[in-house]
Amino acid sequence: GQSLEQPSEVTAVEGAIVQINCTYQTSGFYGLSWYQQHDGGAPTFLSYNALDGLEETGRFSSFLSRSDSYGYLLLQELQMKDSASYFCAVTGGYQKVTFGIGTKLQVIP
Amino acid sequence: DTAVSQTPKYLVTQMGNDKSIKCEQNLGHDTMYWYKQDSKKFLKIMFSYNNKELIINETVPNRFSPKSPDKAHLNLHINSLELGDSAVYFCASSQEIKAKNIQYFGAGTRLSVL
């Protein structure tokens, strides 16, 4: 089976940097993804890491260490609109994607 | 053009009723999914189909029956609805490219069982 752990809530100040960590245990692993979900909305894809290292997409970066079963999402220059839930997700066999519980990020002025 | 569309957006019904949710994707993807998101925001996979074939069936009560008439459509029928079925149900599709699986979600169906 697969299980993921991430913090349930994080609060950060507008303009700051925040890191959301994710650790996972999985029987099959192809990659780690991150999704953003605003209240009342649908999850939307942010980034994907299959190999160790950092992937950067604008203000968002994602990191993966396969040997540590660990990854993180880094959000820079936080904006109020970044307030949302962020889910890490593991892709395993049969294209099965298992999501973490989500981290609710609150950006304050 | 909406990539993944599901209907209805809201569904309010009585316990014991049977209801269906429909999903269509115009992305040309081979794989479609149903997820359930409960009040604590936990997003759990229920089913997935690849080219109309069932490939993932999590421990879901058999009151839930998915049906995929073609690879662009995946519907979900729920019999004898129970209070605990109240949740948001998301349809999603994906196309695996070099083991990269990006999920494209529909807007969700908010089901309330009274």
PDB file of N, CA, C and O in Angstrom, chain B residues 13-41:
ATOM      1  N   THR B  13     -30.320  14.619  -2.181  1.00  0.00           N
ATOM      2  CA  THR B  13     -31.262  13.514  -2.319  1.00  0.00           C
ATOM      3  C   THR B  13     -31.512  12.851  -0.969  1.00  0.00           C
ATOM      4  O   THR B  13     -30.804  13.106   0.003  1.00  0.00           O
ATOM      5  N   GLN B  14     -32.518  12.026  -0.926  1.00  0.00           N
ATOM      6  CA  GLN B  14     -32.895  11.333   0.303  1.00  0.00           C
ATOM      7  C   GLN B  14     -32.152  10.005   0.408  1.00  0.00           C
ATOM      8  O   GLN B  14     -31.793   9.378  -0.605  1.00  0.00           O
ATOM      9  N   MET B  15     -31.961   9.573   1.635  1.00  0.00           N
ATOM     10  CA  MET B  15     -31.396   8.246   1.893  1.00  0.00           C
ATOM     11  C   MET B  15     -32.209   7.189   1.178  1.00  0.00           C
ATOM     12  O   MET B  15     -33.440   7.284   1.111  1.00  0.00           O
ATOM     13  N   GLY B  16     -31.522   6.207   0.631  1.00  0.00           N
ATOM     14  CA  GLY B  16     -32.209   5.094  -0.020  1.00  0.00           C
ATOM     15  C   GLY B  16     -32.415   5.282  -1.513  1.00  0.00           C
ATOM     16  O   GLY B  16     -32.708   4.305  -2.226  1.00  0.00           O
ATOM     17  N   ASN B  17     -32.259   6.521  -1.983  1.00  0.00           N
ATOM     18  CA  ASN B  17     -32.431   6.767  -3.420  1.00  0.00           C
ATOM     19  C   ASN B  17     -31.230   6.262  -4.216  1.00  0.00           C
ATOM     20  O   ASN B  17     -30.161   5.981  -3.662  1.00  0.00           O
ATOM     21  N   ASP B  18     -31.429   6.168  -5.539  1.00  0.00           N
ATOM     22  CA  ASP B  18     -30.356   5.816  -6.477  1.00  0.00           C
ATOM     23  C   ASP B  18     -30.074   7.042  -7.331  1.00  0.00           C
ATOM     24  O   ASP B  18     -31.011   7.709  -7.798  1.00  0.00           O
ATOM     25  N   LYS B  19     -28.795   7.336  -7.540  1.00  0.00           N
ATOM     26  CA  LYS B  19     -28.438   8.499  -8.346  1.00  0.00           C
ATOM     27  C   LYS B  19     -27.226   8.194  -9.224  1.00  0.00           C
ATOM     28  O   LYS B  19     -26.433   7.292  -8.923  1.00  0.00           O
ATOM     29  N   SER B  20     -27.075   8.984 -10.287  1.00  0.00           N
ATOM     30  CA  SER B  20     -25.932   8.835 -11.185  1.00  0.00           C
ATOM     31  C   SER B  20     -25.227  10.162 -11.379  1.00  0.00           C
ATOM     32  O   SER B  20     -25.860  11.224 -11.357  1.00  0.00           O
ATOM     33  N   ILE B  21     -23.917  10.066 -11.574  1.00  0.00           N
ATOM     34  CA  ILE B  21     -23.094  11.222 -11.914  1.00  0.00           C
ATOM     35  C   ILE B  21     -22.399  10.891 -13.226  1.00  0.00           C
ATOM     36  O   ILE B  21     -21.890   9.770 -13.395  1.00  0.00           O
ATOM     37  N   LYS B  22     -22.382  11.872 -14.137  1.00  0.00           N
ATOM     38  CA  LYS B  22     -21.773  11.625 -15.439  1.00  0.00           C
ATOM     39  C   LYS B  22     -20.482  12.414 -15.590  1.00  0.00           C
ATOM     40  O   LYS B  22     -20.345  13.504 -15.033  1.00  0.00           O
ATOM     41  N   CYS B  23     -19.556  11.871 -16.355  1.00  0.00           N
ATOM     42  CA  CYS B  23     -18.283  12.537 -16.588  1.00  0.00           C
ATOM     43  C   CYS B  23     -17.844  12.323 -18.019  1.00  0.00           C
ATOM     44  O   CYS B  23     -17.945  11.206 -18.564  1.00  0.00           O
ATOM     45  N   GLU B  24     -17.324  13.396 -18.611  1.00  0.00           N
ATOM     46  CA  GLU B  24     -16.831  13.332 -19.984  1.00  0.00           C
ATOM     47  C   GLU B  24     -15.530  14.111 -20.077  1.00  0.00           C
ATOM     48  O   GLU B  24     -15.400  15.170 -19.467  1.00  0.00           O
ATOM     49  N   GLN B  25     -14.579  13.592 -20.822  1.00  0.00           N
ATOM     50  CA  GLN B  25     -13.327  14.335 -21.056  1.00  0.00           C
ATOM     51  C   GLN B  25     -13.069  14.428 -22.549  1.00  0.00           C
ATOM     52  O   GLN B  25     -13.292  13.482 -23.298  1.00  0.00           O
ATOM     53  N   ASN B  26     -12.585  15.622 -22.955  1.00  0.00           N
ATOM     54  CA  ASN B  26     -12.293  15.843 -24.368  1.00  0.00           C
ATOM     55  C   ASN B  26     -10.793  16.012 -24.611  1.00  0.00           C
ATOM     56  O   ASN B  26     -10.381  16.680 -25.563  1.00  0.00           O
ATOM     57  N   LEU B  27      -9.995  15.432 -23.710  1.00  0.00           N
ATOM     58  CA  LEU B  27      -8.547  15.565 -23.803  1.00  0.00           C
ATOM     59  C   LEU B  27      -7.902  14.412 -24.576  1.00  0.00           C
ATOM     60  O   LEU B  27      -6.689  14.416 -24.783  1.00  0.00           O
ATOM     61  N   GLY B  28      -8.705  13.431 -24.930  1.00  0.00           N
ATOM     62  CA  GLY B  28      -8.157  12.275 -25.637  1.00  0.00           C
ATOM     63  C   GLY B  28      -7.378  11.328 -24.739  1.00  0.00           C
ATOM     64  O   GLY B  28      -6.603  10.503 -25.212  1.00  0.00           O
ATOM     65  N   HIS B  29      -7.563  11.441 -23.415  1.00  0.00           N
ATOM     66  CA  HIS B  29      -6.840  10.591 -22.471  1.00  0.00           C
ATOM     67  C   HIS B  29      -7.389   9.172 -22.471  1.00  0.00           C
ATOM     68  O   HIS B  29      -8.555   8.934 -22.772  1.00  0.00           O
ATOM     69  N   ASP B  30      -6.502   8.244 -22.089  1.00  0.00           N
ATOM     70  CA  ASP B  30      -6.906   6.833 -22.033  1.00  0.00           C
ATOM     71  C   ASP B  30      -7.482   6.433 -20.681  1.00  0.00           C
ATOM     72  O   ASP B  30      -8.194   5.439 -20.597  1.00  0.00           O
ATOM     73  N   THR B  31      -7.134   7.166 -19.634  1.00  0.00           N
ATOM     74  CA  THR B  31      -7.500   6.733 -18.285  1.00  0.00           C
ATOM     75  C   THR B  31      -8.398   7.761 -17.611  1.00  0.00           C
ATOM     76  O   THR B  31      -8.142   8.962 -17.688  1.00  0.00           O
ATOM     77  N   MET B  32      -9.434   7.247 -16.958  1.00  0.00           N
ATOM     78  CA  MET B  32     -10.354   8.106 -16.202  1.00  0.00           C
ATOM     79  C   MET B  32     -10.541   7.539 -14.802  1.00  0.00           C
ATOM     80  O   MET B  32     -10.393   6.337 -14.580  1.00  0.00           O
ATOM     81  N   TYR B  33     -10.866   8.430 -13.861  1.00  0.00           N
ATOM     82  CA  TYR B  33     -10.916   8.062 -12.452  1.00  0.00           C
ATOM     83  C   TYR B  33     -12.154   8.653 -11.789  1.00  0.00           C
ATOM     84  O   TYR B  33     -12.657   9.704 -12.202  1.00  0.00           O
ATOM     85  N   TRP B  34     -12.546   8.039 -10.680  1.00  0.00           N
ATOM     86  CA  TRP B  34     -13.459   8.655  -9.727  1.00  0.00           C
ATOM     87  C   TRP B  34     -12.763   8.738  -8.383  1.00  0.00           C
ATOM     88  O   TRP B  34     -12.160   7.760  -7.917  1.00  0.00           O
ATOM     89  N   TYR B  35     -12.851   9.945  -7.773  1.00  0.00           N
ATOM     90  CA  TYR B  35     -12.326  10.172  -6.439  1.00  0.00           C
ATOM     91  C   TYR B  35     -13.462  10.645  -5.542  1.00  0.00           C
ATOM     92  O   TYR B  35     -14.385  11.307  -5.994  1.00  0.00           O
ATOM     93  N   LYS B  36     -13.323  10.344  -4.251  1.00  0.00           N
ATOM     94  CA  LYS B  36     -14.259  10.864  -3.258  1.00  0.00           C
ATOM     95  C   LYS B  36     -13.463  11.756  -2.308  1.00  0.00           C
ATOM     96  O   LYS B  36     -12.405  11.342  -1.804  1.00  0.00           O
ATOM     97  N   GLN B  37     -13.967  12.965  -2.089  1.00  0.00           N
ATOM     98  CA  GLN B  37     -13.329  13.868  -1.126  1.00  0.00           C
ATOM     99  C   GLN B  37     -14.304  14.137   0.011  1.00  0.00           C
ATOM    100  O   GLN B  37     -15.371  14.705  -0.205  1.00  0.00           O
ATOM    101  N   ASP B  38     -13.927  13.725   1.208  1.00  0.00           N
ATOM    102  CA  ASP B  38     -14.836  13.868   2.347  1.00  0.00           C
ATOM    103  C   ASP B  38     -14.712  15.253   2.979  1.00  0.00           C
ATOM    104  O   ASP B  38     -13.975  16.108   2.478  1.00  0.00           O
ATOM    105  N   SER B  39     -15.418  15.449   4.061  1.00  0.00           N
ATOM    106  CA  SER B  39     -15.484  16.773   4.694  1.00  0.00           C
ATOM    107  C   SER B  39     -14.132  17.218   5.242  1.00  0.00           C
ATOM    108  O   SER B  39     -13.890  18.402   5.421  1.00  0.00           O
ATOM    109  N   LYS B  40     -13.232  16.257   5.475  1.00  0.00           N
ATOM    110  CA  LYS B  40     -11.889  16.597   5.955  1.00  0.00           C
ATOM    111  C   LYS B  40     -10.916  16.795   4.795  1.00  0.00           C
ATOM    112  O   LYS B  40      -9.715  16.883   4.992  1.00  0.00           O
ATOM    113  N   LYS B  41     -11.431  16.832   3.602  1.00  0.00           N
ATOM    114  CA  LYS B  41     -10.661  17.097   2.381  1.00  0.00           C
ATOM    115  C   LYS B  41      -9.789  15.924   1.941  1.00  0.00           C
ATOM    116  O   LYS B  41      -8.950  16.099   1.064  1.00  0.00           O
TER     117      LYS B  41
END
